[in-house]
Each structure stands twice: as structure tokens, then as C-alpha cells.
Coordinates of N, CA and C in Angstrom, one line a residue:
M219 N 0.8 -1.2 0.0 CA 0.0 0.0 0.0 C 0.9 1.3 0.0
A220 N 2.0 1.2 0.7 CA 2.9 2.3 0.8 C 3.4 2.6 -0.6
Q221 N 3.8 1.6 -1.3 CA 4.3 1.8 -2.7 C 3.3 2.3 -3.6
R222 N 2.0 1.9 -3.5 CA 0.9 2.4 -4.3 C 0.7 3.9 -4.0
F223 N 0.8 4.3 -2.7 CA 0.6 5.7 -2.4 C 1.7 6.5 -2.9
A224 N 2.9 6.0 -2.9 CA 4.1 6.8 -3.4 C 3.9 7.0 -4.9
A225 N 3.5 5.9 -5.6 CA 3.3 6.0 -7.1 C 2.2 7.0 -7.4
F226 N 1.1 7.0 -6.6 CA 0.0 8.0 -6.8 C 0.5 9.4 -6.6
A227 N 1.3 9.6 -5.5 CA 1.8 10.9 -5.2 C 2.8 11.4 -6.3
A228 N 3.6 10.5 -6.8 CA 4.5 10.9 -7.9 C 3.7 11.3 -9.2
A229 N 2.7 10.5 -9.5 CA 2.0 10.7 -10.7 C 1.1 12.0 -10.7
H230 N 0.5 12.2 -9.5 CA -0.5 13.3 -9.4 C 0.0 14.6 -8.8
F231 N 1.1 14.5 -8.0 CA 1.6 15.7 -7.4 C 3.0 15.9 -7.7
G232 N 3.7 15.1 -8.5 CA 5.1 15.3 -8.8 C 6.0 15.0 -7.7
L233 N 5.6 14.4 -6.6 CA 6.5 14.1 -5.5 C 7.3 12.9 -5.8
Q234 N 8.6 13.0 -5.5 CA 9.5 11.9 -5.8 C 9.6 10.9 -4.6
T235 N 9.4 11.4 -3.4 CA 9.4 10.5 -2.2 C 8.2 10.9 -1.4
V236 N 7.8 9.9 -0.7 CA 6.7 10.1 0.3 C 7.2 9.7 1.7
E237 N 7.2 10.6 2.6 CA 7.6 10.3 3.9 C 6.5 10.4 4.9
I238 N 6.6 9.6 5.9 CA 5.7 9.6 7.0 C 6.2 10.6 8.0
F239 N 5.4 11.6 8.4 CA 5.9 12.6 9.3 C 5.2 12.4 10.7
I240 N 5.1 11.2 11.1 CA 4.7 10.9 12.5 C 5.9 11.1 13.4
R241 N 5.7 11.9 14.4 CA 6.8 12.1 15.3 C 6.2 11.9 16.7
A242 N 6.9 11.0 17.4 CA 6.5 10.7 18.8 C 6.9 11.8 19.7
P243 N 6.1 12.0 20.8 CA 6.6 13.0 21.8 C 7.9 12.5 22.4
L244 N 8.7 13.4 22.9 CA 10.0 13.0 23.4 C 10.0 12.0 24.6
E245 N 8.9 11.9 25.4 CA 8.9 11.0 26.5 C 8.8 9.5 26.0
F246 N 8.6 9.3 24.8 CA 8.5 7.9 24.3 C 9.8 7.6 23.6
Q247 N 10.2 6.3 23.7 CA 11.4 5.8 23.1 C 11.0 4.7 22.1
H248 N 11.5 4.9 20.9 CA 11.2 3.9 19.9 C 11.7 2.5 20.3
R249 N 10.9 1.5 20.3 CA 11.2 0.1 20.6 C 11.8 0.0 22.0
R250 N 11.4 0.8 22.9 CA 11.9 0.7 24.3 C 11.8 -0.7 24.8
Y251 N 10.7 -1.4 24.5 CA 10.4 -2.7 25.0 C 10.7 -3.7 23.8
A252 N 11.9 -3.9 23.4 CA 12.3 -4.6 22.2 C 11.8 -6.0 22.2
Q253 N 11.5 -6.6 23.3 CA 11.0 -8.0 23.4 C 9.5 -8.1 23.4
R254 N 8.9 -6.9 23.5 CA 7.4 -6.9 23.5 C 6.9 -7.1 22.1
V255 N 6.0 -8.1 21.9 CA 5.4 -8.3 20.6 C 3.9 -7.9 20.7
A256 N 3.5 -6.9 20.1 CA 2.2 -6.4 20.0 C 1.4 -7.4 19.1
V257 N 0.4 -8.1 19.6 CA -0.3 -9.1 18.8 C -1.7 -8.6 18.7
H258 N -2.2 -8.4 17.5 CA -3.6 -8.0 17.3 C -4.3 -9.2 16.6
P259 N -5.1 -9.9 17.5 CA -5.8 -11.1 17.0 C -7.2 -10.8 16.4
E260 N -7.5 -9.6 16.2 CA -8.8 -9.2 15.6 C -8.6 -8.5 14.3
A261 N -9.7 -8.2 13.6 CA -9.7 -7.5 12.3 C -11.1 -6.8 12.2
S262 N -11.2 -6.1 11.1 CA -12.5 -5.4 10.9 C -13.6 -6.3 10.7
T263 N -13.4 -7.5 10.1 CA -14.4 -8.5 9.9 C -13.9 -9.9 10.4
A264 N -14.8 -10.7 10.9 CA -14.4 -12.0 11.4 C -13.7 -12.9 10.4
D265 N -14.0 -12.8 9.1 CA -13.5 -13.6 8.1 C -12.0 -13.4 7.8
K266 N -11.4 -12.3 8.4 CA -10.0 -12.0 8.2 C -9.2 -12.5 9.4
C267 N -9.8 -13.1 10.4 CA -9.1 -13.5 11.7 C -8.6 -14.9 11.7
W268 N -7.4 -15.1 11.9 CA -6.8 -16.4 12.2 C -7.4 -16.9 13.4
L269 N -7.2 -18.2 13.7 CA -7.8 -18.8 14.9 C -7.3 -18.3 16.2
A270 N -8.2 -18.0 17.2 CA -7.8 -17.5 18.5 C -6.8 -18.5 19.2
R271 N -7.1 -19.8 19.1 CA -6.2 -20.7 19.8 C -4.9 -20.8 19.2
R272 N -4.8 -20.4 17.9 CA -3.4 -20.4 17.3 C -2.7 -19.1 17.7
F273 N -3.4 -18.0 17.8 CA -2.7 -16.8 18.4 C -2.2 -17.1 19.8
I274 N -3.0 -17.8 20.6 CA -2.5 -18.1 21.9 C -1.4 -19.1 21.9
G275 N -1.4 -20.1 21.0 CA -0.3 -21.0 20.9 C 1.0 -20.3 20.4
L276 N 0.8 -19.4 19.5 CA 2.0 -18.6 19.1 C 2.5 -17.8 20.2
S277 N 1.7 -17.2 21.0 CA 2.2 -16.3 22.1 C 2.9 -17.2 23.1
R278 N 2.5 -18.4 23.3 CA 3.3 -19.3 24.3 C 4.7 -19.6 23.7
R279 N 4.7 -19.9 22.4 CA 6.0 -20.2 21.8 C 6.9 -19.0 21.8
L280 N 6.4 -17.8 21.6 CA 7.2 -16.6 21.6 C 7.7 -16.3 23.1
S281 N 6.9 -16.6 24.0 CA 7.3 -16.5 25.4 C 8.5 -17.4 25.8
R282 N 8.4 -18.6 25.3 CA 9.5 -19.5 25.5 C 10.8 -19.1 24.8
E283 N 10.7 -18.3 23.8 CA 11.9 -17.7 23.1 C 12.4 -16.4 23.7
G284 N 11.7 -16.0 24.8 CA 12.2 -14.8 25.5 C 11.4 -13.5 25.2
F285 N 10.4 -13.6 24.3 CA 9.6 -12.5 24.0 C 8.5 -12.3 25.0
A286 N 7.9 -11.1 24.9 CA 6.8 -10.8 25.8 C 5.6 -10.4 25.0
P287 N 4.8 -11.4 24.5 CA 3.6 -11.0 23.7 C 2.5 -10.4 24.5
E288 N 1.8 -9.4 24.0 CA 0.7 -8.8 24.6 C -0.4 -8.7 23.5
F289 N -1.6 -9.1 23.8 CA -2.7 -8.9 22.9 C -3.3 -7.5 23.0
V290 N -3.6 -6.9 21.9 CA -4.2 -5.6 21.8 C -5.6 -5.7 21.1
V291 N -6.6 -5.3 21.8 CA -8.0 -5.4 21.2 C -8.7 -4.1 21.5
A292 N -9.8 -3.8 20.8 CA -10.6 -2.7 21.1 C -11.5 -3.1 22.2
D293 N -12.0 -2.0 22.9 CA -12.9 -2.3 24.0 C -14.1 -3.2 23.6
S294 N -14.6 -3.0 22.4 CA -15.7 -3.8 21.9 C -15.4 -5.2 21.7
E295 N -14.1 -5.6 21.6 CA -13.7 -6.9 21.4 C -13.2 -7.7 22.6
R296 N -13.1 -6.9 23.7 CA -12.6 -7.5 25.0 C -13.4 -8.7 25.5
S297 N -14.7 -8.6 25.3 CA -15.6 -9.6 25.8 C -15.3 -11.0 25.2
R298 N -14.8 -11.0 24.0 CA -14.5 -12.3 23.3 C -13.2 -12.9 23.9
W299 N -12.3 -12.0 24.4 CA -11.0 -12.5 24.9 C -11.0 -12.7 26.4
L300 N -11.8 -12.1 27.2 CA -11.8 -12.2 28.6 C -12.0 -13.7 29.1
P301 N -12.8 -14.5 28.5 CA -12.9 -15.9 28.9 C -11.6 -16.7 28.6
L302 N -10.7 -16.1 27.8 CA -9.4 -16.8 27.5 C -8.3 -16.2 28.3
A303 N -8.6 -15.3 29.2 CA -7.6 -14.5 29.9 C -6.6 -15.4 30.7
S304 N -7.1 -16.6 31.1 CA -6.2 -17.4 31.9 C -5.1 -18.1 31.0
V305 N -5.3 -18.2 29.7 CA -4.4 -18.9 28.8 C -3.8 -17.9 27.8
A306 N -4.3 -16.7 27.7 CA -3.8 -15.7 26.8 C -2.8 -14.8 27.5
P307 N -2.0 -14.1 26.7 CA -1.0 -13.1 27.2 C -1.8 -11.9 27.7
P308 N -1.1 -11.0 28.4 CA -1.8 -9.7 28.8 C -2.7 -9.1 27.7
L309 N -3.8 -8.6 28.1 CA -4.8 -8.1 27.1 C -4.8 -6.5 27.3
R310 N -4.5 -5.8 26.2 CA -4.5 -4.3 26.3 C -5.6 -3.7 25.4
S311 N -6.1 -2.7 25.9 CA -7.1 -1.8 25.2 C -6.7 -0.4 25.5
F312 N -7.1 0.5 24.6 CA -6.7 1.9 24.8 C -7.9 2.8 24.5
R313 N -8.0 3.9 25.3 CA -9.1 4.8 25.1 C -9.1 5.6 23.8
D314 N -7.9 5.8 23.3 CA -7.8 6.6 22.1 C -6.6 6.1 21.2
T315 N -6.6 6.6 20.0 CA -5.5 6.2 19.1 C -4.2 6.7 19.5
A316 N -4.1 7.8 20.2 CA -2.8 8.3 20.7 C -2.2 7.3 21.7
G317 N -3.0 6.8 22.6 CA -2.5 5.8 23.6 C -2.0 4.5 22.9
L318 N -2.8 4.1 21.9 CA -2.4 2.9 21.2 C -1.1 3.1 20.4
A319 N -1.0 4.3 19.7 CA 0.2 4.6 18.9 C 1.4 4.6 19.8
A320 N 1.3 5.2 21.0 CA 2.4 5.3 21.9 C 2.9 3.9 22.3
W321 N 1.9 3.0 22.6 CA 2.2 1.7 23.1 C 2.9 0.9 21.9
L322 N 2.3 1.0 20.7 CA 2.9 0.4 19.5 C 4.3 0.9 19.3
Y323 N 4.5 2.2 19.4 CA 5.8 2.8 19.1 C 6.9 2.3 20.0
E324 N 6.5 1.9 21.2 CA 7.5 1.4 22.2 C 7.6 -0.1 22.2
S325 N 6.8 -0.8 21.4 CA 6.9 -2.2 21.2 C 8.0 -2.6 20.2
G326 N 8.5 -3.8 20.4 CA 9.6 -4.3 19.5 C 9.1 -4.8 18.2
W327 N 7.9 -5.4 18.2 CA 7.4 -6.1 17.0 C 5.9 -6.0 17.0
F328 N 5.3 -6.3 15.8 CA 3.9 -6.4 15.6 C 3.5 -7.7 14.8
I329 N 2.5 -8.4 15.3 CA 2.0 -9.6 14.6 C 0.4 -9.4 14.6
G330 N -0.2 -9.6 13.5 CA -1.6 -9.5 13.4 C -2.2 -10.0 12.1
N331 N -3.6 -9.9 12.1 CA -4.3 -10.2 10.9 C -4.2 -9.0 10.0
D332 N -4.8 -9.2 8.8 CA -5.0 -8.1 7.8 C -5.9 -7.0 8.5
S333 N -5.2 -5.9 8.9 CA -6.0 -4.9 9.6 C -5.2 -3.6 9.6
G334 N -5.9 -2.5 10.0 CA -5.3 -1.2 10.0 C -4.2 -1.1 11.0
L335 N -4.2 -1.8 12.1 CA -3.1 -1.7 13.1 C -1.8 -2.1 12.6
G336 N -1.7 -3.0 11.7 CA -0.4 -3.3 11.1 C 0.2 -2.1 10.3
H337 N -0.7 -1.4 9.6 CA -0.3 -0.2 8.9 C 0.2 0.9 9.9
L338 N -0.5 1.1 11.0 CA -0.1 2.0 12.0 C 1.3 1.6 12.6
A339 N 1.4 0.4 13.0 CA 2.7 -0.1 13.5 C 3.9 0.1 12.5
S340 N 3.6 -0.2 11.3 CA 4.6 0.0 10.2 C 5.0 1.4 10.0
A341 N 4.0 2.3 10.0 CA 4.2 3.7 9.9 C 5.0 4.3 11.1
L342 N 4.9 3.6 12.2 CA 5.7 4.0 13.4 C 7.1 3.4 13.5
G343 N 7.4 2.7 12.4 CA 8.8 2.1 12.4 C 8.9 0.7 13.0
I344 N 7.8 0.0 13.3 CA 7.8 -1.3 13.9 C 7.7 -2.3 12.8
A345 N 8.5 -3.3 12.8 CA 8.5 -4.4 11.9 C 7.2 -5.2 12.1
T346 N 6.6 -5.7 11.0 CA 5.3 -6.3 11.1 C 5.3 -7.7 10.5
L347 N 4.5 -8.6 11.0 CA 4.2 -9.9 10.5 C 2.6 -10.0 10.4
T348 N 2.1 -10.2 9.2 CA 0.7 -10.1 8.9 C 0.2 -11.4 8.4
V349 N -0.9 -12.0 9.0 CA -1.5 -13.2 8.5 C -2.6 -12.8 7.5
F350 N -2.5 -13.2 6.3 CA -3.5 -12.9 5.3 C -4.2 -14.2 4.8
R351 N -5.4 -14.1 4.3 CA -6.1 -15.2 3.8 C -6.0 -15.4 2.3
R352 N -5.6 -14.3 1.6 CA -5.5 -14.3 0.1 C -4.2 -13.6 -0.3
R353 N -3.5 -14.1 -1.3 CA -2.3 -13.5 -1.8 C -2.6 -12.2 -2.5
R354 N -3.6 -12.1 -3.3 CA -3.9 -10.8 -4.0 C -4.2 -9.7 -3.0
V355 N -4.9 -10.0 -1.9 CA -5.2 -9.0 -0.9 C -3.9 -8.6 -0.2
A356 N -3.0 -9.6 0.1 CA -1.7 -9.3 0.7 C -0.8 -8.4 -0.1
Q357 N -0.8 -8.7 -1.4 CA 0.0 -7.9 -2.3 C -0.4 -6.4 -2.3
R358 N -1.7 -6.2 -2.2 CA -2.2 -4.8 -2.3 C -2.2 -4.1 -0.9
W359 N -2.5 -4.8 0.2 CA -2.8 -4.2 1.5 C -1.7 -4.5 2.5
R360 N -0.7 -5.2 2.3 CA 0.3 -5.5 3.3 C 1.0 -4.2 3.8
P361 N 1.3 -4.1 5.1 CA 1.9 -2.9 5.6 C 3.3 -2.8 4.9
G362 N 3.6 -1.5 4.5 CA 4.9 -1.4 3.8 C 5.7 -0.2 4.1
F363 N 5.5 0.4 5.3 CA 6.3 1.6 5.7 C 7.6 1.1 6.4
Q364 N 7.6 -0.1 6.9 CA 8.7 -0.7 7.6 C 8.9 -2.1 7.1
H365 N 9.9 -2.8 7.6 CA 10.1 -4.2 7.2 C 8.9 -5.0 7.7
G366 N 8.5 -5.9 6.8 CA 7.4 -6.8 7.1 C 7.4 -8.1 6.4
E367 N 6.8 -9.1 7.0 CA 6.6 -10.4 6.4 C 5.1 -10.7 6.3
I368 N 4.7 -11.6 5.5 CA 3.3 -12.0 5.4 C 3.3 -13.6 5.5
V369 N 2.2 -14.1 6.0 CA 2.0 -15.5 6.0 C 0.6 -15.7 5.3
L370 N 0.7 -16.6 4.3 CA -0.5 -17.0 3.5 C -0.8 -18.4 3.7
P371 N -2.1 -18.8 3.3 CA -2.4 -20.2 3.3 C -1.5 -20.9 2.3
P372 N -1.2 -22.2 2.5 CA -0.3 -23.0 1.6 C -0.9 -23.0 0.2
W373 N 0.0 -23.0 -0.8 CA -0.5 -22.9 -2.2 C -1.2 -24.2 -2.6
W374 N -1.0 -25.3 -1.9 CA -1.6 -26.6 -2.3 C -3.1 -26.7 -1.9
V375 N -3.6 -25.8 -1.1 CA -5.1 -25.9 -0.8 C -5.8 -25.7 -2.1
P376 N -6.6 -26.7 -2.6 CA -7.3 -26.6 -3.9 C -8.5 -25.7 -3.8
T377 N -8.8 -25.1 -4.9 CA -10.0 -24.2 -5.2 C -10.1 -23.0 -4.2
A378 N -10.6 -22.0 -4.8 CA -10.8 -20.8 -4.0 C -11.8 -21.0 -2.9
G379 N -12.9 -21.8 -3.1 CA -13.8 -22.1 -2.1 C -13.3 -22.7 -0.9
L380 N -12.4 -23.8 -1.1 CA -11.8 -24.4 0.0 C -10.8 -23.5 0.7
K381 N -10.1 -22.7 0.0 CA -9.1 -21.8 0.6 C -9.9 -20.8 1.5
E382 N -11.0 -20.3 1.0 CA -11.8 -19.3 1.8 C -12.3 -20.0 3.0
K383 N -12.8 -21.2 3.0 CA -13.4 -21.9 4.1 C -12.3 -22.4 5.1
G384 N -11.2 -22.9 4.6 CA -10.2 -23.5 5.4 C -8.9 -22.8 5.6
W385 N -8.8 -21.6 5.3 CA -7.5 -20.9 5.3 C -7.0 -20.8 6.8
R386 N -7.8 -20.6 7.7 CA -7.4 -20.5 9.1 C -6.7 -21.8 9.6
E387 N -7.3 -22.9 9.3 CA -6.8 -24.2 9.7 C -5.5 -24.6 9.0
S388 N -5.3 -24.0 7.8 CA -4.2 -24.4 7.0 C -2.9 -23.7 7.4
I389 N -3.0 -22.6 8.2 CA -1.8 -21.9 8.6 C -1.5 -22.3 10.1
S390 N -0.4 -23.0 10.2 CA 0.0 -23.5 11.5 C 0.7 -22.5 12.3
V391 N 0.7 -22.7 13.6 CA 1.5 -21.9 14.5 C 3.0 -21.9 14.2
R392 N 3.5 -23.1 13.8 CA 4.9 -23.3 13.4 C 5.2 -22.4 12.2
R393 N 4.3 -22.3 11.2 CA 4.6 -21.5 10.0 C 4.7 -20.0 10.4
V394 N 3.8 -19.6 11.3 CA 3.9 -18.2 11.7 C 5.1 -17.9 12.5
Q395 N 5.5 -18.8 13.4 CA 6.7 -18.7 14.2 C 7.9 -18.6 13.3
R396 N 8.0 -19.5 12.3 CA 9.1 -19.4 11.3 C 9.2 -18.1 10.6
A397 N 8.0 -17.6 10.2 CA 8.0 -16.3 9.5 C 8.5 -15.2 10.4
F398 N 8.2 -15.3 11.7 CA 8.6 -14.3 12.6 C 10.1 -14.4 12.8
R399 N 10.7 -15.5 12.8 CA 12.2 -15.7 12.8 C 12.8 -15.1 11.6
V400 N 12.2 -15.3 10.4 CA 12.7 -14.7 9.2 C 12.7 -13.2 9.3
L401 N 11.6 -12.6 9.8 CA 11.5 -11.2 10.0 C 12.5 -10.7 10.9
R402 N 12.8 -11.3 12.0 CA 13.8 -10.9 13.0 C 15.2 -10.9 12.3
A403 N 15.5 -12.0 11.5 CA 16.8 -12.1 10.8 C 16.9 -10.9 9.8
R404 N 15.9 -10.6 9.1 CA 15.9 -9.5 8.1 C 16.2 -8.2 8.8
V405 N 15.5 -7.9 9.9 CA 15.7 -6.7 10.7 C 17.1 -6.6 11.2
A406 N 17.6 -7.8 11.8 CA 19.0 -7.8 12.4 C 20.0 -7.6 11.3
S407 N 19.8 -8.1 10.1 CA 20.8 -7.9 9.0 C 20.9 -6.5 8.5
I408 N 19.9 -5.7 8.7 CA 19.9 -4.3 8.3 C 20.4 -3.4 9.4
N409 N 20.2 -3.8 10.6 CA 20.7 -3.0 11.8 C 22.0 -3.4 12.1

């Protein structure tokens, strides 16, 4: 999406570069909590959401690797996650976008479904890992302001109908964990 925006700005406004001018207040430190993984297990529609139990399984694996996953959900989504509080990582909600942005800015990583929070994290300079149900959607809408990886259903799932119905089950926790390792290696090689 970032590349599409840059192309549009070049074609229509003659701009050669497009920069994000989000500046955090001085009291915040970028990636202060480098081991914190902001996990957004929700999306604008339920059909974009990977399985809750898989997000919880992923958070357990990340914890064993020394990371501190925390789930972030809107107040309206909390009721779905409170029954899982005993097995899920800490659950965060924010009153406003400024509070959410500050928390994301100080996080080390972001993992989530196809949603706007991945774009916000990416615009704030946080590396993202996004679980998508379709390749074409991922190519168009993946966060692109910062380093990011995507996870898609396996290519071998036959027919669009089966992919649409079974994509959640076809993406394992292990695959997402591997993609997160690839993302970390990419970020480390650049820094």
C-alpha cells in the first residue's frame, strides 16, 4: 500500500518521495520494549481473523523464546477475549488512538491479521508480520512503511472455495513462528 501511495503521489503531485511525518513525543522511546510483541488477533471482519487458539499457541512459543507477547484489542472486542484470559497473554485496550500509537511505538514487533493496526505499527517504524487469507489482498494491502513479512495459506489448498473456508486451519503456529524468525533475521541484518 505504501508503494501504491508513493506512485500515486508521484503521478498526481510530482512528489519523488513520500515520507511519514509521524513524530512521537519526546517522552516515548522507539522500541523501548524490544522484546514486546504487540499481537492484534482481531480485524475489521471475522473472516479475516486467524484462529484464536493459534494466536494463543503462538504467544506461548514466543514467550519460550524470551519475547513478551501482549494482545491488543478494542474495548468492543474484549468480551471475546476475557474468557481466554487465563491462557492468553496480557490483554491491552486503549481509550484513544494516541495511547495505542504510543504503546505500539515502544513495542519491538507487531503480529496481526490483515488490519489497520499493522499499517499504524509499520508507519511508526515497527516491523510487522501479517497473516492474510489471500495472496492478492496481501500484495495490495500489506503494511509497507517498515520491514514486514506475510503468512499466507499454503499454495496446495485446492480451489478458491476451500481456501476461503479452510485458510485459518491451513496456517499452523509453526509457520507463523518461522515467518517471525525470518522477519527478525531481516531486521537484524539491516541494523
